[in-house]
mmCIF file of N, CA, C and O in Angstrom:
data_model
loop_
_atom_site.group_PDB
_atom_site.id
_atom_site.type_symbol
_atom_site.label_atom_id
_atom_site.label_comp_id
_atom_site.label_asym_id
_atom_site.label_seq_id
_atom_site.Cartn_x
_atom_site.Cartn_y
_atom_site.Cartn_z
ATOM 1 N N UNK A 1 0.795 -1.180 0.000
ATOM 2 C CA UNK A 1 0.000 0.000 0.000
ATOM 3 C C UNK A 1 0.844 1.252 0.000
ATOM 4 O O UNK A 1 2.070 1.264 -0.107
ATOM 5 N N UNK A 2 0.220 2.086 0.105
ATOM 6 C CA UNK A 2 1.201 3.385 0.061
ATOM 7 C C UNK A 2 1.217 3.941 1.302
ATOM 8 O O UNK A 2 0.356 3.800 2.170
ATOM 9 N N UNK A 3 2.465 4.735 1.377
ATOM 10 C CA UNK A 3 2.037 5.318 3.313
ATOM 11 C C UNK A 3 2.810 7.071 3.087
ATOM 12 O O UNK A 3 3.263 7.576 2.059
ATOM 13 N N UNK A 4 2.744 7.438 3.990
ATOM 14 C CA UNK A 4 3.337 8.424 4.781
ATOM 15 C C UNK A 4 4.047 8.325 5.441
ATOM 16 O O UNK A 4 3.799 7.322 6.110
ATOM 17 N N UNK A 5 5.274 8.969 5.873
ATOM 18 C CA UNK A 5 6.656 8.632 6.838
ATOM 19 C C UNK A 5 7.767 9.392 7.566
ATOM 20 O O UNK A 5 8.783 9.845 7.038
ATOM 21 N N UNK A 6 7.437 9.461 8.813
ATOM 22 C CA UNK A 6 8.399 10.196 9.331
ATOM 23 C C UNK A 6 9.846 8.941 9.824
ATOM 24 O O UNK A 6 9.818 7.833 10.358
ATOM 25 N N UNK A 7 11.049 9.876 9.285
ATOM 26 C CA UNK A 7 12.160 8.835 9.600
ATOM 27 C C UNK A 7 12.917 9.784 9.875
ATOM 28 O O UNK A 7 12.765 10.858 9.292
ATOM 29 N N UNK A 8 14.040 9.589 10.952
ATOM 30 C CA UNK A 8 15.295 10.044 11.727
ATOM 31 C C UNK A 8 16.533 9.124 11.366
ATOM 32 O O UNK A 8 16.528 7.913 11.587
ATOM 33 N N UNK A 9 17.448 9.711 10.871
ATOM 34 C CA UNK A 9 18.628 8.810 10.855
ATOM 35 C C UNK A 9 20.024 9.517 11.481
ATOM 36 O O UNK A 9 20.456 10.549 10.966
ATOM 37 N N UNK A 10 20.851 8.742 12.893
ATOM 38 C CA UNK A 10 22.037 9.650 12.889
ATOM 39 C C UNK A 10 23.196 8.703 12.524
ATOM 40 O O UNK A 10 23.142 7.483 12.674
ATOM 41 N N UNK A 11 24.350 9.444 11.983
ATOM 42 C CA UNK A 11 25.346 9.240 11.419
ATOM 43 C C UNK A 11 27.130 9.866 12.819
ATOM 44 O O UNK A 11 27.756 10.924 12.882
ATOM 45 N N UNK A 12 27.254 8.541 13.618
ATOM 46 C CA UNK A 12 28.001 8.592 14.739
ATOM 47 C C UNK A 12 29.691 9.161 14.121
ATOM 48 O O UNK A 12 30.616 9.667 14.755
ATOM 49 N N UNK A 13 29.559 8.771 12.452
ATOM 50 C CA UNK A 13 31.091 9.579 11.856
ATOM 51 C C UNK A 13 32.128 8.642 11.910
ATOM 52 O O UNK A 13 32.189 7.472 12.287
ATOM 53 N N UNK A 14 32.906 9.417 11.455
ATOM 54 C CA UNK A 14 34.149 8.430 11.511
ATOM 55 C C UNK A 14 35.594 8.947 11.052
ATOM 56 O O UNK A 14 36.096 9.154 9.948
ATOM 57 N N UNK A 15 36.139 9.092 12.634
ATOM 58 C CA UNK A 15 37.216 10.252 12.382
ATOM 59 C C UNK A 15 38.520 10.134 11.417
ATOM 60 O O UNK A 15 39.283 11.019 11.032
ATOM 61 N N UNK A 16 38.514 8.559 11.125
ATOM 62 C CA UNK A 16 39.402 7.887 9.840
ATOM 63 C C UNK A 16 39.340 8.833 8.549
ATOM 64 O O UNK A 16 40.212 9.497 7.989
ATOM 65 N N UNK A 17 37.733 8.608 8.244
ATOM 66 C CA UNK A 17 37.162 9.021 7.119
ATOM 67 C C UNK A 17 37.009 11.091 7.162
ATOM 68 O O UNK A 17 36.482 11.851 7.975
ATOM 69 N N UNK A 18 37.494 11.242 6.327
ATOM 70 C CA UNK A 18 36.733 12.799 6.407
ATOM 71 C C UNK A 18 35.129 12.828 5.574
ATOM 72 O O UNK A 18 34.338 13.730 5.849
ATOM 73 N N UNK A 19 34.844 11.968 4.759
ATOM 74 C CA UNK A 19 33.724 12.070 4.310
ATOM 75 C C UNK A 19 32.714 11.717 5.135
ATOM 76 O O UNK A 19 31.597 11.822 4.630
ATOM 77 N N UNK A 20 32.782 11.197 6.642
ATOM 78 C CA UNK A 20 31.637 10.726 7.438
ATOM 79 C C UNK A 20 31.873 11.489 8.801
ATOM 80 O O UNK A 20 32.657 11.279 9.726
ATOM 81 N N UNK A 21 30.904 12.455 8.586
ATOM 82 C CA UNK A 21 30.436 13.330 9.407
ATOM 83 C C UNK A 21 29.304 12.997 10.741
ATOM 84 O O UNK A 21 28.528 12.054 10.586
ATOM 85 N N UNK A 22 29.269 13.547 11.622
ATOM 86 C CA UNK A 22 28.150 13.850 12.885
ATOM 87 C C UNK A 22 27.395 14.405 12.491
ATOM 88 O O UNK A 22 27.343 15.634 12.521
ATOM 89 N N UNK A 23 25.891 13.037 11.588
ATOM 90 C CA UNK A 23 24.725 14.477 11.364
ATOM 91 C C UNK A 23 23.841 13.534 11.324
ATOM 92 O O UNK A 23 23.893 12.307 11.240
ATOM 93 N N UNK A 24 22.899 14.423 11.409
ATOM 94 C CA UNK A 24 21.394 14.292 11.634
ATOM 95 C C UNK A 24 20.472 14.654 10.262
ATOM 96 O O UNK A 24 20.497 15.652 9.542
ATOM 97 N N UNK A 25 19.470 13.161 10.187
ATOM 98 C CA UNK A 25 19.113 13.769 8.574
ATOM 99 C C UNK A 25 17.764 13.010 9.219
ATOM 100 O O UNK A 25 17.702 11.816 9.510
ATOM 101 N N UNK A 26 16.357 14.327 9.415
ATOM 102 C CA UNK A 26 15.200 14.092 9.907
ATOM 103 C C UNK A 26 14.218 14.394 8.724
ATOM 104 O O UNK A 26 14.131 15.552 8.316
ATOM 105 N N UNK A 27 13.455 13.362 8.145
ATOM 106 C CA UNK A 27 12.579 13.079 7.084
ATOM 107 C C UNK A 27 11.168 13.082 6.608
ATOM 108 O O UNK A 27 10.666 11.970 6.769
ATOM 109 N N UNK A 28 10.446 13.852 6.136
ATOM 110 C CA UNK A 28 9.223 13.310 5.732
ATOM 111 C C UNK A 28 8.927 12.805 4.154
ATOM 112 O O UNK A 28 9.108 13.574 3.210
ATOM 113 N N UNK A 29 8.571 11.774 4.020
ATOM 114 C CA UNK A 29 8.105 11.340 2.941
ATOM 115 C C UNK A 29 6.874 10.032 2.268
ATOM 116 O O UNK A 29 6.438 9.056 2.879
ATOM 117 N N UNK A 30 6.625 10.385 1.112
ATOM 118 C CA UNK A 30 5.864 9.093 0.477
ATOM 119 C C UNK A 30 6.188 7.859 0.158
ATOM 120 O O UNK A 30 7.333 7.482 -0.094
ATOM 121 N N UNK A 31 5.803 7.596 0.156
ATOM 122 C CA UNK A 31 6.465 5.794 -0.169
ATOM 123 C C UNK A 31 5.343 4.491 -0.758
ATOM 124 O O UNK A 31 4.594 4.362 0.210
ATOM 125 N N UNK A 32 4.958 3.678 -1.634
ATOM 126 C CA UNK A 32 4.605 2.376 -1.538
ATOM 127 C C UNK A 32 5.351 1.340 -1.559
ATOM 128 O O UNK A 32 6.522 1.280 -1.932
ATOM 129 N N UNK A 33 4.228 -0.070 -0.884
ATOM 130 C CA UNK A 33 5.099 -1.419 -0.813
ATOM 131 C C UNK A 33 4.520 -2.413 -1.331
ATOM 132 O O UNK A 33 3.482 -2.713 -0.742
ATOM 133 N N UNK A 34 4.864 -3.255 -2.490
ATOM 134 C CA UNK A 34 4.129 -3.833 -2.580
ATOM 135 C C UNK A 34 4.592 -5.382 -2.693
ATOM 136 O O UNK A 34 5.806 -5.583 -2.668
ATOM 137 N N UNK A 35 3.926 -6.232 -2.785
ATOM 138 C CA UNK A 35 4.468 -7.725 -2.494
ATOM 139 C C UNK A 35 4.818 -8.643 -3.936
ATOM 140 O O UNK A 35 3.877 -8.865 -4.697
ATOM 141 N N UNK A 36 5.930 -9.065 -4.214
ATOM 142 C CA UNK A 36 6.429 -9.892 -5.065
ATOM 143 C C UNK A 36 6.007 -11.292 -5.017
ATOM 144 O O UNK A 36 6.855 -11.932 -4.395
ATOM 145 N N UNK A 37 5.261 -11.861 -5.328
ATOM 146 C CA UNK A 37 4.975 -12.876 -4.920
ATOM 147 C C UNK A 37 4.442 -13.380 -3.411
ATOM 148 O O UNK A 37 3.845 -12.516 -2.768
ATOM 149 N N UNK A 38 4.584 -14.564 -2.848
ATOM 150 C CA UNK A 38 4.612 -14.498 -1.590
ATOM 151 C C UNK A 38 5.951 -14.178 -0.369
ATOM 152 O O UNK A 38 5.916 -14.400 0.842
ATOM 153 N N UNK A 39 6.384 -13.953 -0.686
ATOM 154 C CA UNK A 39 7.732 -14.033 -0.025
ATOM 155 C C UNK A 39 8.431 -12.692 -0.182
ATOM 156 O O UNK A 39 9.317 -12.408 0.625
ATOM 157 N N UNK A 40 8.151 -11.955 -1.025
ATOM 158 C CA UNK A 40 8.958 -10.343 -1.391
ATOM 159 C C UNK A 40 8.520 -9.703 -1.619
ATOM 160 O O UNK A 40 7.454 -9.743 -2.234
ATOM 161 N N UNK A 41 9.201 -8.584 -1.185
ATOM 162 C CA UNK A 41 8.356 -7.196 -1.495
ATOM 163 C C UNK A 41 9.548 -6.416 -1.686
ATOM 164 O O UNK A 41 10.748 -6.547 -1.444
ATOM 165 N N UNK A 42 8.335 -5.040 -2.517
ATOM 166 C CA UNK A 42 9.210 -4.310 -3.199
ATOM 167 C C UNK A 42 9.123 -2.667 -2.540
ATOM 168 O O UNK A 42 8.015 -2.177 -2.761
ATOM 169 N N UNK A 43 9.780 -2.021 -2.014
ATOM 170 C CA UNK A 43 9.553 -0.894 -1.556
ATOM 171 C C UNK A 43 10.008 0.012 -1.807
ATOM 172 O O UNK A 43 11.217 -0.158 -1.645
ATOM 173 N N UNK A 44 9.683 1.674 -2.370
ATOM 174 C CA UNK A 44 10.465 2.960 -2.536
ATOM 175 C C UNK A 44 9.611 3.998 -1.999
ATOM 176 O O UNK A 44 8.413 3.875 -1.746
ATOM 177 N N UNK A 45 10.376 5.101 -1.836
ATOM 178 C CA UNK A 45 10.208 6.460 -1.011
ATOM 179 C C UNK A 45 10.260 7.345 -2.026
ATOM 180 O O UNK A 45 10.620 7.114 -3.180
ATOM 181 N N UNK A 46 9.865 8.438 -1.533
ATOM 182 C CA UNK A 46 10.421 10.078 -2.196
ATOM 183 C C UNK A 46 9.977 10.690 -1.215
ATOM 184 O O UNK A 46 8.891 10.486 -0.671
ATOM 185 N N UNK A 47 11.023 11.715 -0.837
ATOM 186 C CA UNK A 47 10.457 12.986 0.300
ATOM 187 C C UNK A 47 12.035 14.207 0.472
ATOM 188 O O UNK A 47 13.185 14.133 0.038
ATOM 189 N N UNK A 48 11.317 15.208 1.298
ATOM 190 C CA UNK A 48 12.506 15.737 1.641
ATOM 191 C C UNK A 48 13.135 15.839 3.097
ATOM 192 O O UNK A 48 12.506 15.785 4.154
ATOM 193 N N UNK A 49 14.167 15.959 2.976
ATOM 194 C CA UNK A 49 14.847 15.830 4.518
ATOM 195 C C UNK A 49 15.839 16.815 5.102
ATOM 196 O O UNK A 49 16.853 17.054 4.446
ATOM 197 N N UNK A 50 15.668 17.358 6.164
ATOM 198 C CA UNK A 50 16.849 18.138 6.744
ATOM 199 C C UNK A 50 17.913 17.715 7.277
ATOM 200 O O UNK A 50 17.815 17.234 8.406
ATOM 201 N N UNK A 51 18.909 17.758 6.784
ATOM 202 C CA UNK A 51 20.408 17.310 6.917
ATOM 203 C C UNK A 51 21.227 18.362 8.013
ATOM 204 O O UNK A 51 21.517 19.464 7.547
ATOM 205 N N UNK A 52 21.605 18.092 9.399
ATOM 206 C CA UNK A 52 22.390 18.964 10.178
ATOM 207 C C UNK A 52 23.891 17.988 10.099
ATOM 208 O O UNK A 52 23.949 16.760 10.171
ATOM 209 N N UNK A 53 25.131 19.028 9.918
ATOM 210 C CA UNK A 53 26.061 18.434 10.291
ATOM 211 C C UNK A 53 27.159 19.045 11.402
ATOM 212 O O UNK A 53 27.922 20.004 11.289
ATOM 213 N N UNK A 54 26.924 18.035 12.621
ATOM 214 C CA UNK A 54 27.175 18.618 13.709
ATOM 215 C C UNK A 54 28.646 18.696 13.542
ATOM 216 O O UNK A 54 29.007 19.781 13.999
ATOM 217 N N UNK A 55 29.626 18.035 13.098
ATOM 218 C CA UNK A 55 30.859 18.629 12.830
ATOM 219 C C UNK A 55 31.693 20.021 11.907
ATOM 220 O O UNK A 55 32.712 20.661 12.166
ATOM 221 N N UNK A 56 30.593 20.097 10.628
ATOM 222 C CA UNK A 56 30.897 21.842 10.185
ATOM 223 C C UNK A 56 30.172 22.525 10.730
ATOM 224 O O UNK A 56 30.402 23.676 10.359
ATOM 225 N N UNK A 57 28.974 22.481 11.803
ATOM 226 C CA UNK A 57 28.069 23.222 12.051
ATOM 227 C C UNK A 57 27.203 23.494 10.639
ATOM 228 O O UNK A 57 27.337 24.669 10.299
ATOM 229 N N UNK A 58 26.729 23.065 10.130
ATOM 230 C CA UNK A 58 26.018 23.319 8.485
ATOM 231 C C UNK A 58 24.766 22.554 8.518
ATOM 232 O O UNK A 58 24.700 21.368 8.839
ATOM 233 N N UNK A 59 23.766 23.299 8.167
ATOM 234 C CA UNK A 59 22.396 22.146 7.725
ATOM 235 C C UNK A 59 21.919 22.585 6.340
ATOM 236 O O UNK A 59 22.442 23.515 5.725
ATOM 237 N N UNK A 60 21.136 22.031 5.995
ATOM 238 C CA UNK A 60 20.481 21.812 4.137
ATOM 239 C C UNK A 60 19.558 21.170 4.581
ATOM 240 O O UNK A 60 19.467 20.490 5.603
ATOM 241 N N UNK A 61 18.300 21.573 3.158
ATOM 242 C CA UNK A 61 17.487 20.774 2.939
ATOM 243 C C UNK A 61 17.827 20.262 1.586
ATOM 244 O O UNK A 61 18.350 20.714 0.567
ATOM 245 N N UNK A 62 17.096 18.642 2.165
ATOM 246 C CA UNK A 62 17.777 17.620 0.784
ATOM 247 C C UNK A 62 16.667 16.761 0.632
ATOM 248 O O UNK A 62 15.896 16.341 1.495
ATOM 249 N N UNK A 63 16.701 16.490 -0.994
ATOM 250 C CA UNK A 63 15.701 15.804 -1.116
ATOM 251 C C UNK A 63 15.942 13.892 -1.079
ATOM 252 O O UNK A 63 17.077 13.452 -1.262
ATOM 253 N N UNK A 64 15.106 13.211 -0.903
ATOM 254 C CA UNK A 64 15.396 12.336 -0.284
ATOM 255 C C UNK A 64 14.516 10.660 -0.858
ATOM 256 O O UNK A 64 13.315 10.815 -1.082
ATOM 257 N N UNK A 65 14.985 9.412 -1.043
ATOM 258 C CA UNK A 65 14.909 8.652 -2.082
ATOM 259 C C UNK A 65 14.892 7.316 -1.611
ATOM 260 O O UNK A 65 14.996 7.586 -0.415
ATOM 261 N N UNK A 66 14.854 6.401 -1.636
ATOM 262 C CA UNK A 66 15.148 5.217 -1.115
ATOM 263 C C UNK A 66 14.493 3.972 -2.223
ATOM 264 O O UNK A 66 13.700 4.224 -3.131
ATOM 265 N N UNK A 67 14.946 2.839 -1.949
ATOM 266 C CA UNK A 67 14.519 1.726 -2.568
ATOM 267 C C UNK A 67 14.926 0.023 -2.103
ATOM 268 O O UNK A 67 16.091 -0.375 -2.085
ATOM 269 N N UNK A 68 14.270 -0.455 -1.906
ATOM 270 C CA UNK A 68 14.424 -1.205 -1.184
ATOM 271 C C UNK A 68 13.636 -2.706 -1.826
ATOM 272 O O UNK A 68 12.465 -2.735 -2.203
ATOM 273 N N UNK A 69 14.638 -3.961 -1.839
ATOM 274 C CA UNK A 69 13.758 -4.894 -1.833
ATOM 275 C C UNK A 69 14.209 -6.223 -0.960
ATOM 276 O O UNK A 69 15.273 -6.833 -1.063
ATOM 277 N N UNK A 70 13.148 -6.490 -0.109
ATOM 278 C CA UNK A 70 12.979 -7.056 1.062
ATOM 279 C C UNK A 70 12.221 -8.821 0.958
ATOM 280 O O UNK A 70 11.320 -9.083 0.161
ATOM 281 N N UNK A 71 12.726 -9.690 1.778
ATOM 282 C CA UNK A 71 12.207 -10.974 1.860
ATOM 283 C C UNK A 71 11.709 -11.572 3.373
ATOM 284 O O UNK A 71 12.428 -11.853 4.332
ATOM 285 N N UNK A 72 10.362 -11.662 3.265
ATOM 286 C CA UNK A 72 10.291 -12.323 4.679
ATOM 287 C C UNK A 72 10.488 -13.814 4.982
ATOM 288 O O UNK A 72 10.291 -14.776 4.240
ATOM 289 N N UNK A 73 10.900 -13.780 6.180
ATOM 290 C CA UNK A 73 11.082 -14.744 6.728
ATOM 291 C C UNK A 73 10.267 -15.622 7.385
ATOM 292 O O UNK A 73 10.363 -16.816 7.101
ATOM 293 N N UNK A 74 9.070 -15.068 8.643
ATOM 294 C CA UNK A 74 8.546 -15.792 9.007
ATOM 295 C C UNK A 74 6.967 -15.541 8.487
ATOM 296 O O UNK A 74 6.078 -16.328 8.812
#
């Protein structure tokens, strides 16, 4: 079916890496899911999201995407 979605994701960094930052990327978006047979399903998003990055001090809004395909188990 289709839904609506609030999602939070944080990113703990990684002081190795300079490309992986301390940030916070808080989401609203659309999405449907629908089932592959019995056993799979197929899922994608679209929405936009606010991106803070607590190490430059910097936030953006970004738009935001996902796709996903999933198998259950039980």
């Amino acid at each position: 079916g289709n839904f609506v979605e609030l999602q939070m994701k944080y990113s703990f960094g990684d002081k190795k890496d300079i490309d992986l930052n301390k940030t916070l990327l808080s989401e609203i978006h659309w999405g449907i899911q629908r089932n592959l047979g019995s056993k799979f399903y197929f899922r994608t998003h679209i929405g936009i999201g606010f991106l803070r990055d607590f190490d430059f001090k910097d936030s953006n809004i970004t738009p935001t995407l996902g796709i996903k395909f999933g198998y259950i188990i039980f």
